[in-house]
PDB file of C-alpha atoms in Angstrom:
ATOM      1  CA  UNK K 398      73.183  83.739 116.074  1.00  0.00           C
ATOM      2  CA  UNK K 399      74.491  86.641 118.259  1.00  0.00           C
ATOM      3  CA  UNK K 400      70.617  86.359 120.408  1.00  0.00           C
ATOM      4  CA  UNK K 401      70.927  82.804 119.984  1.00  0.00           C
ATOM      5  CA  UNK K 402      74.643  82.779 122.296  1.00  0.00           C
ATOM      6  CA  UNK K 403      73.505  85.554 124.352  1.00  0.00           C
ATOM      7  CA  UNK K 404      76.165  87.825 122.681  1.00  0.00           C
ATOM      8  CA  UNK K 405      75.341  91.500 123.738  1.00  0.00           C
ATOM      9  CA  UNK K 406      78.535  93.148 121.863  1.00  0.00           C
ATOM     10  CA  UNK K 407      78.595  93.230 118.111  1.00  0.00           C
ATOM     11  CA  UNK K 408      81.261  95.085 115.633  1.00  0.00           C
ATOM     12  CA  UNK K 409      80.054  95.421 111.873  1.00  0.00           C
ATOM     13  CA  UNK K 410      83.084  96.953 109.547  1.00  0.00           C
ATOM     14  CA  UNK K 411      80.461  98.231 106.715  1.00  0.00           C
ATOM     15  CA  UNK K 412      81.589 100.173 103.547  1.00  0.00           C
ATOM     16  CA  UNK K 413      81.823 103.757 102.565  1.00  0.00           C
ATOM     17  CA  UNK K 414      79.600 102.409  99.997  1.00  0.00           C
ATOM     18  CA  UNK K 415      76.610 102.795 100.734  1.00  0.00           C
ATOM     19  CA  UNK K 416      76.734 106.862 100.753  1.00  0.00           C
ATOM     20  CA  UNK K 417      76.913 106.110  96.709  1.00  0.00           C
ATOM     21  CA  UNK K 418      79.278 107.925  93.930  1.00  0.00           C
ATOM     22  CA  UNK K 419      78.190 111.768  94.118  1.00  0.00           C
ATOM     23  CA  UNK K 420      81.201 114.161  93.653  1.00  0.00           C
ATOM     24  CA  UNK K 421      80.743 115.799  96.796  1.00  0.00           C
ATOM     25  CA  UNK K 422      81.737 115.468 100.434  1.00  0.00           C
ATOM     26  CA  UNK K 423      80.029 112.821 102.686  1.00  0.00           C
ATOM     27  CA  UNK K 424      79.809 112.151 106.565  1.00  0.00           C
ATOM     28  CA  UNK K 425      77.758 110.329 108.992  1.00  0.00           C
ATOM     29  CA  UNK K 426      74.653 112.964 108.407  1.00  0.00           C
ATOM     30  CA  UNK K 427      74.620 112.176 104.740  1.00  0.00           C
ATOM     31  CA  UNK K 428      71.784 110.452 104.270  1.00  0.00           C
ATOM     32  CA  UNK K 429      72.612 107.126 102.772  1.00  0.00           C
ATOM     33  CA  UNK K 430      72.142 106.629  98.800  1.00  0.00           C
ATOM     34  CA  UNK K 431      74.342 103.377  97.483  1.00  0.00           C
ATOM     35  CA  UNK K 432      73.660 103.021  93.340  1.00  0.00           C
ATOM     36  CA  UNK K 433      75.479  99.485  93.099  1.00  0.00           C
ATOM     37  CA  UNK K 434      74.401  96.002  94.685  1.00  0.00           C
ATOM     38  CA  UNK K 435      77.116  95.675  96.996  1.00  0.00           C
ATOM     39  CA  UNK K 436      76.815  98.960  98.769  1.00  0.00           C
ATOM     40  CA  UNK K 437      72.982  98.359  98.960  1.00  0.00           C
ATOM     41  CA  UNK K 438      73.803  94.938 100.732  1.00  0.00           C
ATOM     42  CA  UNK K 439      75.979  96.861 103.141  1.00  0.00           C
ATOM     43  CA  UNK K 440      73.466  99.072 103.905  1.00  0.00           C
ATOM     44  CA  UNK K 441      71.013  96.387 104.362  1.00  0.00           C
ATOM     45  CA  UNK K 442      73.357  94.632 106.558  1.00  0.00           C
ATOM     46  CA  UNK K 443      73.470  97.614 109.250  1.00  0.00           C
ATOM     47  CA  UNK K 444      69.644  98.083 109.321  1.00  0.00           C
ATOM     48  CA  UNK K 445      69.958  94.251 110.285  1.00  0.00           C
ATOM     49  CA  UNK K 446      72.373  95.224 113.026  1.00  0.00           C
ATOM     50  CA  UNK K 447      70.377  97.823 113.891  1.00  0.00           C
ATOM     51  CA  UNK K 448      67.413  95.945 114.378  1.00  0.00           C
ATOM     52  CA  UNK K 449      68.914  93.521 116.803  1.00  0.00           C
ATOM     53  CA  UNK K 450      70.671  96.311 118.434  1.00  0.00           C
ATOM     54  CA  UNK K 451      67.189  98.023 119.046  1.00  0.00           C
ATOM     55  CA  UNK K 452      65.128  94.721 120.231  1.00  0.00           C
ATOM     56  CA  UNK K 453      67.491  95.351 123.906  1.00  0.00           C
ATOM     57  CA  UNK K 454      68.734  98.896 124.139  1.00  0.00           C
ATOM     58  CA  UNK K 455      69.792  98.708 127.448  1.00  0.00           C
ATOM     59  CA  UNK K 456      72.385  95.197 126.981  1.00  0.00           C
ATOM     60  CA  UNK K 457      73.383  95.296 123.629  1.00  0.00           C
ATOM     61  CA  UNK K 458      76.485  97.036 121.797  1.00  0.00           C
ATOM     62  CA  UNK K 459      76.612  97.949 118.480  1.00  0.00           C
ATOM     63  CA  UNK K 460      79.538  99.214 116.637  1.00  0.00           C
ATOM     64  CA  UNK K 461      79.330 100.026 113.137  1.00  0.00           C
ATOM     65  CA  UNK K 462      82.184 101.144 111.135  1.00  0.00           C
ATOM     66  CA  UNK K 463      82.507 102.582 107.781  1.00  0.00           C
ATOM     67  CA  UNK K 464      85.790 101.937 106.175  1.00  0.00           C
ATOM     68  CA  UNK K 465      87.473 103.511 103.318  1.00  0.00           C
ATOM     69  CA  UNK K 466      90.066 101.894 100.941  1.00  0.00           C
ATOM     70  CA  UNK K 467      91.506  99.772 103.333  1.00  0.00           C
ATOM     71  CA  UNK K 468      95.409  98.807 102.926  1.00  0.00           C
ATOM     72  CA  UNK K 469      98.201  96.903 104.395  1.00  0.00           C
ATOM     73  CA  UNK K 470      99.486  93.557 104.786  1.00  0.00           C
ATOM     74  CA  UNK K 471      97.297  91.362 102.780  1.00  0.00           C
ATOM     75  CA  UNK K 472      95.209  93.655 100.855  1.00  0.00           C
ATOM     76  CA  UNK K 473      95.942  92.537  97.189  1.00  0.00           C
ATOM     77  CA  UNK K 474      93.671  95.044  95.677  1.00  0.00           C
ATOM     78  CA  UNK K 475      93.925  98.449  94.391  1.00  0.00           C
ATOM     79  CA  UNK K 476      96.413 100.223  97.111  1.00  0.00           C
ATOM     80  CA  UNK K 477      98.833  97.000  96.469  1.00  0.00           C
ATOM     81  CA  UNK K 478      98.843  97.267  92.235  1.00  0.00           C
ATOM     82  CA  UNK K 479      99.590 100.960  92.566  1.00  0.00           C
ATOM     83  CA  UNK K 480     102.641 100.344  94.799  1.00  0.00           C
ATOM     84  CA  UNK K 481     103.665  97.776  92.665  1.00  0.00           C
ATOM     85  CA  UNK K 482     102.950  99.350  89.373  1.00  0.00           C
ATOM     86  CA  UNK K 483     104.847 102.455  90.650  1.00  0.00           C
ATOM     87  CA  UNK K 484     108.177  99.689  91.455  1.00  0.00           C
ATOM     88  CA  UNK K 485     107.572  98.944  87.522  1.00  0.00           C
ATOM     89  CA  UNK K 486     107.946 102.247  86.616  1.00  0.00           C
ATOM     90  CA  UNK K 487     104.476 101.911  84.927  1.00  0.00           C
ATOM     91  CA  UNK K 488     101.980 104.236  86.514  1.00  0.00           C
ATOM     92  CA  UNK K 489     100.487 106.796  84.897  1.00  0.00           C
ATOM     93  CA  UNK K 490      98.116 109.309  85.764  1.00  0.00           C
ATOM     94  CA  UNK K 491      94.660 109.161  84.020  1.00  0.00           C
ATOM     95  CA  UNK K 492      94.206 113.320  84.496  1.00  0.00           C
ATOM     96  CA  UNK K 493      93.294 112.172  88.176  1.00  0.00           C
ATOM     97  CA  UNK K 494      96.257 113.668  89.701  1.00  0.00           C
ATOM     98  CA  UNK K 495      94.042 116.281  92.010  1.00  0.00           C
ATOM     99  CA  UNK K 496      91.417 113.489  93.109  1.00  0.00           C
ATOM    100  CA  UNK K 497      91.324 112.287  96.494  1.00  0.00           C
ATOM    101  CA  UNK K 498      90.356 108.952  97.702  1.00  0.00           C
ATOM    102  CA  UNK K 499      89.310 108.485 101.201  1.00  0.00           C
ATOM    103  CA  UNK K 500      91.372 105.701 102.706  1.00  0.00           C
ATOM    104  CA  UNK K 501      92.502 104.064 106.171  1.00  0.00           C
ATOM    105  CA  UNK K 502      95.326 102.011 107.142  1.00  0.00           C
ATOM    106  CA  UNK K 503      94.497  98.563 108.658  1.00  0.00           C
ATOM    107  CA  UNK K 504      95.964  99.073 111.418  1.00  0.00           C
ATOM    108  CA  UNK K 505      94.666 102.322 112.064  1.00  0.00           C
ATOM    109  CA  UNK K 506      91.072 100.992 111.200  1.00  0.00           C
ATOM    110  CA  UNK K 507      91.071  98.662 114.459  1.00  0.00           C
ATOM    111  CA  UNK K 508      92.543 100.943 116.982  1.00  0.00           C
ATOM    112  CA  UNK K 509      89.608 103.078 115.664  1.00  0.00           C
ATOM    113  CA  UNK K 510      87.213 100.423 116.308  1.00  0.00           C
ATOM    114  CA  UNK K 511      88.604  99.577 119.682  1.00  0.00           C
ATOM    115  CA  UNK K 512      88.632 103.297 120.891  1.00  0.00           C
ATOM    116  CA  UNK K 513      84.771 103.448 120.386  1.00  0.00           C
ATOM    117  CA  UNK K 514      83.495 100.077 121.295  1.00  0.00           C
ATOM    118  CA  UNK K 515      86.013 100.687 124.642  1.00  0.00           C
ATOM    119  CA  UNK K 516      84.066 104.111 124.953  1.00  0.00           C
ATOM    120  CA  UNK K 517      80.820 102.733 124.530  1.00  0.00           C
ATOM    121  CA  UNK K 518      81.172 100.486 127.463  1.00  0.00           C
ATOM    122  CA  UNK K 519      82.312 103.499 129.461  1.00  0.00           C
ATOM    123  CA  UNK K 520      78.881 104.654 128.576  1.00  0.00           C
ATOM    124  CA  UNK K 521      81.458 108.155 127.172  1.00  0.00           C
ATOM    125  CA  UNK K 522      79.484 106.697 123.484  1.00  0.00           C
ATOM    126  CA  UNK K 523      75.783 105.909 122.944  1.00  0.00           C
ATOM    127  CA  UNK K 524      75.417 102.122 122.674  1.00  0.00           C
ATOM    128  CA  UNK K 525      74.931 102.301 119.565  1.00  0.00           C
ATOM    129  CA  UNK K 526      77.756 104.446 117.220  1.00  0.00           C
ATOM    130  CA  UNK K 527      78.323 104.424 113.522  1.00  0.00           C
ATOM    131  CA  UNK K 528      81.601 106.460 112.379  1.00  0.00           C
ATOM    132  CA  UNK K 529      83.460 106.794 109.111  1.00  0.00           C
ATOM    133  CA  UNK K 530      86.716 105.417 108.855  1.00  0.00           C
ATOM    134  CA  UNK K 531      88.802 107.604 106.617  1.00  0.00           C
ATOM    135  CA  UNK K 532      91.773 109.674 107.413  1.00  0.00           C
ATOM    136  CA  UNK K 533      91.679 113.152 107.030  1.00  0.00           C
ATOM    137  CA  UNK K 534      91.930 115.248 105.117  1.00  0.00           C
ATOM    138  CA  UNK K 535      91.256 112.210 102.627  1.00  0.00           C
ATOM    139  CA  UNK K 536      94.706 112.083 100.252  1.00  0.00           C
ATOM    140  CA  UNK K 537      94.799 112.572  96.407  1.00  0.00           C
ATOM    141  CA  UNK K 538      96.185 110.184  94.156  1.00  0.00           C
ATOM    142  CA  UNK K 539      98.986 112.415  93.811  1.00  0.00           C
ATOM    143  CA  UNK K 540      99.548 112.431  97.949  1.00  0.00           C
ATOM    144  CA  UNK K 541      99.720 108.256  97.541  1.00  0.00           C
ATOM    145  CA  UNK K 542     102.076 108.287  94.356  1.00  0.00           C
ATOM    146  CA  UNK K 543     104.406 111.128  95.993  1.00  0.00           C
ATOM    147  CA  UNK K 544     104.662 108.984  99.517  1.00  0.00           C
ATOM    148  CA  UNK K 545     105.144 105.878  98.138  1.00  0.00           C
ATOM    149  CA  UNK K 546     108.576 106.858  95.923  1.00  0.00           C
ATOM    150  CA  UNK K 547     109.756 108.718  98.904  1.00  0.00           C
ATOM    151  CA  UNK K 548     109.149 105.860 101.239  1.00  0.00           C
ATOM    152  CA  UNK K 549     110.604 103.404  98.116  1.00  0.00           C
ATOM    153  CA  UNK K 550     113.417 106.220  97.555  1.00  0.00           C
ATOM    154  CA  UNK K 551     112.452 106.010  94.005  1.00  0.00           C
ATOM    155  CA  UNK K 552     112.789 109.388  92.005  1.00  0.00           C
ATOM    156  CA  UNK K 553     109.935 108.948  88.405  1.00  0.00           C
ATOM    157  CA  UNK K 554     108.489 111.006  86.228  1.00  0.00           C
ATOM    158  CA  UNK K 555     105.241 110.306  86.781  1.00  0.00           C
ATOM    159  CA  UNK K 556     103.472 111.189  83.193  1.00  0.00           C
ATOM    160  CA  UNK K 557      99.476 112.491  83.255  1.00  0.00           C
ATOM    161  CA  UNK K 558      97.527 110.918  80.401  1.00  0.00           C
ATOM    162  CA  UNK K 559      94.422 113.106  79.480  1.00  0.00           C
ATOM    163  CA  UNK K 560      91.297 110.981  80.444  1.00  0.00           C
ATOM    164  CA  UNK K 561      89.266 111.130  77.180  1.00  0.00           C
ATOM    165  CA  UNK K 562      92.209 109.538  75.120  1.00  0.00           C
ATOM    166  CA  UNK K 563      92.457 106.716  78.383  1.00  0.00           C
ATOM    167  CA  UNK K 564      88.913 106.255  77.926  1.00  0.00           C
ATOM    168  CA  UNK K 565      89.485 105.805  74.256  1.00  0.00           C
ATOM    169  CA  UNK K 566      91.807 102.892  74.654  1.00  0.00           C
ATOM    170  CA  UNK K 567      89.227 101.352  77.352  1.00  0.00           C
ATOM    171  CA  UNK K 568      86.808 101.488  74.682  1.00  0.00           C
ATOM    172  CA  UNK K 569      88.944  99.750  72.068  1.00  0.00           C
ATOM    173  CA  UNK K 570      90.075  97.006  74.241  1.00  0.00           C
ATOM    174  CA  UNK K 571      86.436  96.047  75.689  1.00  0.00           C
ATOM    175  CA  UNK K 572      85.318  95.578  72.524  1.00  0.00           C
ATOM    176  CA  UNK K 573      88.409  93.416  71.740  1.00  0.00           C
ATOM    177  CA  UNK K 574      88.072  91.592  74.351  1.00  0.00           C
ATOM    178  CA  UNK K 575      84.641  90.918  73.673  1.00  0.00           C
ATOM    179  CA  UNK K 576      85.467  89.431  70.658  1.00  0.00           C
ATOM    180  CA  UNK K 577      87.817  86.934  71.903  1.00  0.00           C
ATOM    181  CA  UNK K 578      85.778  86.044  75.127  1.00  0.00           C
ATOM    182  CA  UNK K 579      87.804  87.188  78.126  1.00  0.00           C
ATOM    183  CA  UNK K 580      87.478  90.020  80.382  1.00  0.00           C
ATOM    184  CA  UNK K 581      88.661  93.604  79.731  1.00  0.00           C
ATOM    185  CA  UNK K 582      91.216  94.908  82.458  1.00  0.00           C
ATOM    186  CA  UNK K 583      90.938  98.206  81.089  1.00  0.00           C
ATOM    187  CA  UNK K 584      87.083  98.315  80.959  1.00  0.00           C
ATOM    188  CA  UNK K 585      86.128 101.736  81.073  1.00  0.00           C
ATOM    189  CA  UNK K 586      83.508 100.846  84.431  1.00  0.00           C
ATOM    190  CA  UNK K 587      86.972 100.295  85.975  1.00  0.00           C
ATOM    191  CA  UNK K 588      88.710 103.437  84.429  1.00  0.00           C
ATOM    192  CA  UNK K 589      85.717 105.735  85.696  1.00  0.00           C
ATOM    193  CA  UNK K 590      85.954 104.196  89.146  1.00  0.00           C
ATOM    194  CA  UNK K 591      89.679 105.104  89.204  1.00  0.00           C
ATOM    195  CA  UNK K 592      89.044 108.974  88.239  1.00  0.00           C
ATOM    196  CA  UNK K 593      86.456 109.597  90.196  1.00  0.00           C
ATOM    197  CA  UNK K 594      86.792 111.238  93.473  1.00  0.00           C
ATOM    198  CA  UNK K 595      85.665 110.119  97.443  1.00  0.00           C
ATOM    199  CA  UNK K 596      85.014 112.727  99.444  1.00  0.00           C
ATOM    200  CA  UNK K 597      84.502 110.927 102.875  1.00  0.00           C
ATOM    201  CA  UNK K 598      85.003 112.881 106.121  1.00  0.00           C
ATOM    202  CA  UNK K 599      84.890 111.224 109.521  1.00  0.00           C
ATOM    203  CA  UNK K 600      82.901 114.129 111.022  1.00  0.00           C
ATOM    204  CA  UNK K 601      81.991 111.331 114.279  1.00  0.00           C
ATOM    205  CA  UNK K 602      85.871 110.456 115.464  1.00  0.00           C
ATOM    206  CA  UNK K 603      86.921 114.483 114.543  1.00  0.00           C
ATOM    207  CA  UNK K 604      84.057 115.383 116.797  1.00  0.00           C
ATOM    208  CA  UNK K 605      85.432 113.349 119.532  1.00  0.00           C
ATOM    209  CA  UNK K 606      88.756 114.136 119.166  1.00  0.00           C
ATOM    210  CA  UNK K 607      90.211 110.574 118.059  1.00  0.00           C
ATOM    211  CA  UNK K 608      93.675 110.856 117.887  1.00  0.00           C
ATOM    212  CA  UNK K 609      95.133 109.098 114.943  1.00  0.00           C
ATOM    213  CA  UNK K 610      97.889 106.595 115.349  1.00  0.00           C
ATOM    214  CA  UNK K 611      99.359 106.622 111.654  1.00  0.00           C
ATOM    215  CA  UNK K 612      99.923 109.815 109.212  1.00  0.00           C
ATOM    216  CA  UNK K 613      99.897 108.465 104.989  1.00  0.00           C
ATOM    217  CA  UNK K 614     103.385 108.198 105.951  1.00  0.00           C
ATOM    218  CA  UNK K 615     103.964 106.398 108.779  1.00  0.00           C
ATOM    219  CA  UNK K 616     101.141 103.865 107.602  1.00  0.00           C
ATOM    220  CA  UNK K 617     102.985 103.283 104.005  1.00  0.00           C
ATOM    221  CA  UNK K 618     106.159 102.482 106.008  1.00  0.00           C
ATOM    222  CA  UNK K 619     104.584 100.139 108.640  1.00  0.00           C
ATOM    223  CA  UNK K 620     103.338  98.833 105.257  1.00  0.00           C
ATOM    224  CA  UNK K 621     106.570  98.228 103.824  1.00  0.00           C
ATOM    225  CA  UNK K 622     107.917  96.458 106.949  1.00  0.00           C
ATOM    226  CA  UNK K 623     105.734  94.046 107.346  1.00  0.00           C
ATOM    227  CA  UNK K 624     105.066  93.049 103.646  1.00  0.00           C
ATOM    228  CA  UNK K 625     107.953  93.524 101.952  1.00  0.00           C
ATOM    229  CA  UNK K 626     107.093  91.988  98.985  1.00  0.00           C
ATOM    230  CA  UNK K 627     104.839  94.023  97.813  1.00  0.00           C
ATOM    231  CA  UNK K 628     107.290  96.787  98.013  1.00  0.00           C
ATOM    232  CA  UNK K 629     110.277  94.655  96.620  1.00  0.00           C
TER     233      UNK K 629
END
C-alpha cells in the first residue's frame, strides 16, 4: 500500500514482545526470541517493514518502535485494573512486590517517536532506527502501587500474598471454571504473567541522550487529569 501511494515515511509501534519471557535484561542488541504467537507476528511484521524499507534505501523512512506496557487515557487493560483495584482497596501483592515491569506513558511514547523520525530526516539517525520504548530504570510493581496512592492521596496496607498459595487458588478456580464452561480470570497463565519480571532497557534513546518528558509521576498525574474516571 505504502509503494503503491508513493509513501516514503513509515512508523511501526511493534511490541517488547518479541524479545520473549527470559528473566533477564533486554535491549536493542538482544537478539530477538518471542515464545507466543503474537510476539512472533510482531516480529514478522518488522522484517516486513524492513523489507520495504530495504527495496529504496536512499527515499524511504522507517521507524520502528518497541513499546512497553503502554498506559493512559484509554488503555483499559492491565495499568487501568490496578489503579482501579487499588481505589477498591483490593490489591494485593502476589510475592511480586520487587518485580519490575518495563512500561511507557502514551504520551511519552509519541514524543519518542517524533524525536527520532524528526532526527532521521535530519539525516542525525540512520534511515532506518528501531528503539525500545520503556522508561528507565523500568519500575517495580511496588514503584506503580506506591505512586498511584500518593497521586490518589490514599494511605493502604498493601498485603503480599505468597505466590505458591495464589497459584493454588488459580488452580482451584480453572478447574471450576472448567466445569461450568466459562473462562477462569484467575487462570494461573495469567497469574504467571503478572509475577514475572520485564527487564527492557532502551539502550538506543539512552545512547542518544533522549530526554524524557514524563517521570512515573508526572505521567500517573497527566493520567489522572485527563481520565478521571478511572481514578474516581
Amino acid at each position: 500500500f505504502a509503494e503503491k501511494c508513493n509513501c516514503n515515511h513509515i512508523i511501526f509501534t511493534s511490541s517488547i514482545s518479541p524479545y520473549g519471557i527470559e528473566d533477564k535484561l533486554k535491549d536493542e542488541n538482544t537478539v530477538p526470541c518471542p515464545n507466543t504467537p503474537y510476539g512472533s507476528s510482531k516480529l514478522v511484521a518488522e522484517k516486513i517493514h524492513i523489507a520495504w524499507q530495504n527495496r529504496d534505501i536512499k527515499k524511504r523512512f522507517l521507524t520502528i518502535a518497541r513499546p512497553g506496557v503502554v498506559f493512559g487515557k484509554g488503555e483499559g487493560g492491565n495499568m487501568s485494573r490496578l489503579v482501579r483495584l487499588i481505589h477498591k482497596n483490593f490489591f494485593f501483592y502476589m510475592g511480586n512486590k520487587d518485580t519490575r515491569k518495563a512500561g511507557i506513558y502514551v504520551k511519552e511514547l509519541v514524543n519518542q517517536i517524533l524525536w527520532v523520525h524528526e532526527k532521521q530526516v535530519k539525516n542525525q539517525l540512520p534511515k532506518f532506527t528501531l528503539f525500545n520504548a520503556t522508561m528507565w530504570p523500568n519500575p517495580s510493581i511496588s514503584d506503580y502501587v506506591k505512586t498511584i496512592m500518593k497521586i490518589s492521596r490514599i494511605k493502604l496496607f498493601v498485603p503480599n500474598i505468597p505466590f505458591l498459595i495464589i497459584m493454588s487458588f488459580g488452580f482451584i478456580f480453572e478447574f471450576l471454571f472448567r466445569v461450568i464452561g466459562k473462562q477462569n480470570p484467575f487462570s494461573p497463565v495469567r497469574l504467571r504473567k503478572l509475577v514475572r519480571p520485564n527487564l527492557i532497557k532502551p539502550t538506543f534513546l539512552l545512547k542518544n541522550k533522549y530526554k524524557p518528558l514524563y517521570t512515573l509521576e508526572s505521567a500517573l498525574e497527566d493520567w489522572k487529569k485527563e481520565d478521571p474516571e478511572v481514578w474516581s
